[in-house]
Amino acid sequence: MPKVLISDQMDPKAAEIFRANGVEVDERPGLSKEE
């Protein structure tokens, strides 16, 4: 299964679209560049 990391603030619909298309979503807004 493909995966995507969302580390910026995005419209929640973006994650819904990914999930609806079989993509695993890891949402971590506010993640620092070092992380």
mmCIF file of the N, C-alpha and C atoms, coordinates in Angstrom:
data_MODEL
# 
_entry.id   MODEL 
# 
loop_
_atom_site.group_PDB 
_atom_site.id 
_atom_site.type_symbol 
_atom_site.label_atom_id 
_atom_site.label_alt_id 
_atom_site.label_comp_id 
_atom_site.label_asym_id 
_atom_site.label_entity_id 
_atom_site.label_seq_id 
_atom_site.pdbx_PDB_ins_code 
_atom_site.Cartn_x 
_atom_site.Cartn_y 
_atom_site.Cartn_z 
_atom_site.occupancy 
_atom_site.B_iso_or_equiv 
_atom_site.pdbx_formal_charge 
_atom_site.auth_seq_id 
_atom_site.auth_comp_id 
_atom_site.auth_asym_id 
_atom_site.auth_atom_id 
_atom_site.pdbx_PDB_model_num 
ATOM 1   N N  . MET A 1 1  ? 0.850   -1.177 0.000  1.00 0.00 ? 1  MET A N  1 
ATOM 2   C CA . MET A 1 1  ? 0.000   0.000  0.000  1.00 0.00 ? 1  MET A CA 1 
ATOM 3   C C  . MET A 1 1  ? 0.896   1.241  0.000  1.00 0.00 ? 1  MET A C  1 
ATOM 4   N N  . PRO A 1 2  ? 0.633   2.196  -0.883 1.00 0.00 ? 2  PRO A N  1 
ATOM 5   C CA . PRO A 1 2  ? 1.401   3.440  -0.887 1.00 0.00 ? 2  PRO A CA 1 
ATOM 6   C C  . PRO A 1 2  ? 1.112   4.246  0.381  1.00 0.00 ? 2  PRO A C  1 
ATOM 7   N N  . LYS A 1 3  ? 2.085   5.065  0.776  1.00 0.00 ? 3  LYS A N  1 
ATOM 8   C CA . LYS A 1 3  ? 1.942   5.902  1.968  1.00 0.00 ? 3  LYS A CA 1 
ATOM 9   C C  . LYS A 1 3  ? 2.304   7.337  1.624  1.00 0.00 ? 3  LYS A C  1 
ATOM 10  N N  . VAL A 1 4  ? 1.696   8.270  2.350  1.00 0.00 ? 4  VAL A N  1 
ATOM 11  C CA . VAL A 1 4  ? 2.032   9.678  2.194  1.00 0.00 ? 4  VAL A CA 1 
ATOM 12  C C  . VAL A 1 4  ? 2.091   10.302 3.584  1.00 0.00 ? 4  VAL A C  1 
ATOM 13  N N  . LEU A 1 5  ? 3.063   11.195 3.777  1.00 0.00 ? 5  LEU A N  1 
ATOM 14  C CA . LEU A 1 5  ? 3.201   11.946 5.022  1.00 0.00 ? 5  LEU A CA 1 
ATOM 15  C C  . LEU A 1 5  ? 2.750   13.371 4.752  1.00 0.00 ? 5  LEU A C  1 
ATOM 16  N N  . ILE A 1 6  ? 1.783   13.837 5.529  1.00 0.00 ? 6  ILE A N  1 
ATOM 17  C CA . ILE A 1 6  ? 1.324   15.224 5.429  1.00 0.00 ? 6  ILE A CA 1 
ATOM 18  C C  . ILE A 1 6  ? 1.871   15.949 6.648  1.00 0.00 ? 6  ILE A C  1 
ATOM 19  N N  . SER A 1 7  ? 2.847   16.842 6.419  1.00 0.00 ? 7  SER A N  1 
ATOM 20  C CA . SER A 1 7  ? 3.471   17.540 7.543  1.00 0.00 ? 7  SER A CA 1 
ATOM 21  C C  . SER A 1 7  ? 3.112   19.024 7.578  1.00 0.00 ? 7  SER A C  1 
ATOM 22  N N  . ASP A 1 8  ? 2.310   19.471 6.636  1.00 0.00 ? 8  ASP A N  1 
ATOM 23  C CA . ASP A 1 8  ? 1.824   20.851 6.612  1.00 0.00 ? 8  ASP A CA 1 
ATOM 24  C C  . ASP A 1 8  ? 0.323   20.845 6.861  1.00 0.00 ? 8  ASP A C  1 
ATOM 25  N N  . GLN A 1 9  ? -0.192  22.000 7.254  1.00 0.00 ? 9  GLN A N  1 
ATOM 26  C CA . GLN A 1 9  ? -1.637  22.124 7.415  1.00 0.00 ? 9  GLN A CA 1 
ATOM 27  C C  . GLN A 1 9  ? -2.281  22.019 6.038  1.00 0.00 ? 9  GLN A C  1 
ATOM 28  N N  . MET A 1 10 ? -3.256  21.143 5.923  1.00 0.00 ? 10 MET A N  1 
ATOM 29  C CA . MET A 1 10 ? -3.979  20.964 4.663  1.00 0.00 ? 10 MET A CA 1 
ATOM 30  C C  . MET A 1 10 ? -5.458  20.808 4.969  1.00 0.00 ? 10 MET A C  1 
ATOM 31  N N  . ASP A 1 11 ? -6.246  21.007 3.957  1.00 0.00 ? 11 ASP A N  1 
ATOM 32  C CA . ASP A 1 11 ? -7.676  20.755 4.084  1.00 0.00 ? 11 ASP A CA 1 
ATOM 33  C C  . ASP A 1 11 ? -7.855  19.270 4.395  1.00 0.00 ? 11 ASP A C  1 
ATOM 34  N N  . PRO A 1 12 ? -8.647  18.923 5.397  1.00 0.00 ? 12 PRO A N  1 
ATOM 35  C CA . PRO A 1 12 ? -8.858  17.510 5.744  1.00 0.00 ? 12 PRO A CA 1 
ATOM 36  C C  . PRO A 1 12 ? -9.361  16.664 4.577  1.00 0.00 ? 12 PRO A C  1 
ATOM 37  N N  . LYS A 1 13 ? -9.964  17.308 3.600  1.00 0.00 ? 13 LYS A N  1 
ATOM 38  C CA . LYS A 1 13 ? -10.458 16.565 2.438  1.00 0.00 ? 13 LYS A CA 1 
ATOM 39  C C  . LYS A 1 13 ? -9.311  15.933 1.655  1.00 0.00 ? 13 LYS A C  1 
ATOM 40  N N  . ALA A 1 14 ? -8.125  16.521 1.721  1.00 0.00 ? 14 ALA A N  1 
ATOM 41  C CA . ALA A 1 14 ? -6.973  15.956 1.008  1.00 0.00 ? 14 ALA A CA 1 
ATOM 42  C C  . ALA A 1 14 ? -6.677  14.553 1.524  1.00 0.00 ? 14 ALA A C  1 
ATOM 43  N N  . ALA A 1 15 ? -6.628  14.384 2.842  1.00 0.00 ? 15 ALA A N  1 
ATOM 44  C CA . ALA A 1 15 ? -6.370  13.065 3.429  1.00 0.00 ? 15 ALA A CA 1 
ATOM 45  C C  . ALA A 1 15 ? -7.500  12.101 3.076  1.00 0.00 ? 15 ALA A C  1 
ATOM 46  N N  . GLU A 1 16 ? -8.725  12.595 3.064  1.00 0.00 ? 16 GLU A N  1 
ATOM 47  C CA . GLU A 1 16 ? -9.863  11.742 2.706  1.00 0.00 ? 16 GLU A CA 1 
ATOM 48  C C  . GLU A 1 16 ? -9.726  11.220 1.279  1.00 0.00 ? 16 GLU A C  1 
ATOM 49  N N  . ILE A 1 17 ? -9.274  12.078 0.380  1.00 0.00 ? 17 ILE A N  1 
ATOM 50  C CA . ILE A 1 17 ? -9.103  11.677 -1.021 1.00 0.00 ? 17 ILE A CA 1 
ATOM 51  C C  . ILE A 1 17 ? -8.024  10.604 -1.128 1.00 0.00 ? 17 ILE A C  1 
ATOM 52  N N  . PHE A 1 18 ? -6.898  10.812 -0.429 1.00 0.00 ? 18 PHE A N  1 
ATOM 53  C CA . PHE A 1 18 ? -5.841  9.797  -0.439 1.00 0.00 ? 18 PHE A CA 1 
ATOM 54  C C  . PHE A 1 18 ? -6.376  8.459  0.056  1.00 0.00 ? 18 PHE A C  1 
ATOM 55  N N  . ARG A 1 19 ? -7.043  8.479  1.203  1.00 0.00 ? 19 ARG A N  1 
ATOM 56  C CA . ARG A 1 19 ? -7.557  7.237  1.796  1.00 0.00 ? 19 ARG A CA 1 
ATOM 57  C C  . ARG A 1 19 ? -8.567  6.553  0.880  1.00 0.00 ? 19 ARG A C  1 
ATOM 58  N N  . ALA A 1 20 ? -9.418  7.342  0.246  1.00 0.00 ? 20 ALA A N  1 
ATOM 59  C CA . ALA A 1 20 ? -10.429 6.785  -0.652 1.00 0.00 ? 20 ALA A CA 1 
ATOM 60  C C  . ALA A 1 20 ? -9.793  6.082  -1.851 1.00 0.00 ? 20 ALA A C  1 
ATOM 61  N N  . ASN A 1 21 ? -8.538  6.449  -2.134 1.00 0.00 ? 21 ASN A N  1 
ATOM 62  C CA . ASN A 1 21 ? -7.824  5.846  -3.264 1.00 0.00 ? 21 ASN A CA 1 
ATOM 63  C C  . ASN A 1 21 ? -6.786  4.825  -2.812 1.00 0.00 ? 21 ASN A C  1 
ATOM 64  N N  . GLY A 1 22 ? -6.921  4.342  -1.569 1.00 0.00 ? 22 GLY A N  1 
ATOM 65  C CA . GLY A 1 22 ? -6.068  3.264  -1.093 1.00 0.00 ? 22 GLY A CA 1 
ATOM 66  C C  . GLY A 1 22 ? -4.691  3.679  -0.628 1.00 0.00 ? 22 GLY A C  1 
ATOM 67  N N  . VAL A 1 23 ? -4.518  4.949  -0.284 1.00 0.00 ? 23 VAL A N  1 
ATOM 68  C CA . VAL A 1 23 ? -3.226  5.441  0.178  1.00 0.00 ? 23 VAL A CA 1 
ATOM 69  C C  . VAL A 1 23 ? -3.272  5.605  1.694  1.00 0.00 ? 23 VAL A C  1 
ATOM 70  N N  . GLU A 1 24 ? -2.260  5.058  2.384  1.00 0.00 ? 24 GLU A N  1 
ATOM 71  C CA . GLU A 1 24 ? -2.163  5.216  3.836  1.00 0.00 ? 24 GLU A CA 1 
ATOM 72  C C  . GLU A 1 24 ? -1.650  6.627  4.123  1.00 0.00 ? 24 GLU A C  1 
ATOM 73  N N  . VAL A 1 25 ? -2.305  7.335  5.033  1.00 0.00 ? 25 VAL A N  1 
ATOM 74  C CA . VAL A 1 25 ? -1.970  8.726  5.324  1.00 0.00 ? 25 VAL A CA 1 
ATOM 75  C C  . VAL A 1 25 ? -1.463  8.852  6.754  1.00 0.00 ? 25 VAL A C  1 
ATOM 76  N N  . ASP A 1 26 ? -0.296  9.487  6.901  1.00 0.00 ? 26 ASP A N  1 
ATOM 77  C CA . ASP A 1 26 ? 0.265   9.808  8.208  1.00 0.00 ? 26 ASP A CA 1 
ATOM 78  C C  . ASP A 1 26 ? 0.233   11.328 8.321  1.00 0.00 ? 26 ASP A C  1 
ATOM 79  N N  . GLU A 1 27 ? -0.658  11.847 9.152  1.00 0.00 ? 27 GLU A N  1 
ATOM 80  C CA . GLU A 1 27 ? -0.810  13.296 9.296  1.00 0.00 ? 27 GLU A CA 1 
ATOM 81  C C  . GLU A 1 27 ? -0.054  13.767 10.530 1.00 0.00 ? 27 GLU A C  1 
ATOM 82  N N  . ARG A 1 28 ? 0.944   14.627 10.323 1.00 0.00 ? 28 ARG A N  1 
ATOM 83  C CA . ARG A 1 28 ? 1.743   15.179 11.419 1.00 0.00 ? 28 ARG A CA 1 
ATOM 84  C C  . ARG A 1 28 ? 2.008   16.665 11.178 1.00 0.00 ? 28 ARG A C  1 
ATOM 85  N N  . PRO A 1 29 ? 0.965   17.476 11.201 1.00 0.00 ? 29 PRO A N  1 
ATOM 86  C CA . PRO A 1 29 ? 1.183   18.910 11.001 1.00 0.00 ? 29 PRO A CA 1 
ATOM 87  C C  . PRO A 1 29 ? 2.049   19.467 12.123 1.00 0.00 ? 29 PRO A C  1 
ATOM 88  N N  . GLY A 1 30 ? 2.938   20.376 11.772 1.00 0.00 ? 30 GLY A N  1 
ATOM 89  C CA . GLY A 1 30 ? 3.824   20.975 12.757 1.00 0.00 ? 30 GLY A CA 1 
ATOM 90  C C  . GLY A 1 30 ? 5.112   20.203 12.953 1.00 0.00 ? 30 GLY A C  1 
ATOM 91  N N  . LEU A 1 31 ? 5.335   19.165 12.179 1.00 0.00 ? 31 LEU A N  1 
ATOM 92  C CA . LEU A 1 31 ? 6.550   18.366 12.262 1.00 0.00 ? 31 LEU A CA 1 
ATOM 93  C C  . LEU A 1 31 ? 7.735   19.248 11.872 1.00 0.00 ? 31 LEU A C  1 
ATOM 94  N N  . SER A 1 32 ? 8.789   19.227 12.684 1.00 0.00 ? 32 SER A N  1 
ATOM 95  C CA . SER A 1 32 ? 9.951   20.069 12.381 1.00 0.00 ? 32 SER A CA 1 
ATOM 96  C C  . SER A 1 32 ? 10.770  19.464 11.249 1.00 0.00 ? 32 SER A C  1 
ATOM 97  N N  . LYS A 1 33 ? 11.619  20.272 10.630 1.00 0.00 ? 33 LYS A N  1 
ATOM 98  C CA . LYS A 1 33 ? 12.457  19.790 9.535  1.00 0.00 ? 33 LYS A CA 1 
ATOM 99  C C  . LYS A 1 33 ? 13.412  18.707 10.011 1.00 0.00 ? 33 LYS A C  1 
ATOM 100 N N  . GLU A 1 34 ? 13.837  18.785 11.265 1.00 0.00 ? 34 GLU A N  1 
ATOM 101 C CA . GLU A 1 34 ? 14.764  17.798 11.809 1.00 0.00 ? 34 GLU A CA 1 
ATOM 102 C C  . GLU A 1 34 ? 14.100  16.431 11.959 1.00 0.00 ? 34 GLU A C  1 
ATOM 103 N N  . GLU A 1 35 ? 12.808  16.441 12.209 1.00 0.00 ? 35 GLU A N  1 
ATOM 104 C CA . GLU A 1 35 ? 12.086  15.182 12.395 1.00 0.00 ? 35 GLU A CA 1 
ATOM 105 C C  . GLU A 1 35 ? 11.821  14.555 11.056 1.00 0.00 ? 35 GLU A C  1 
# 
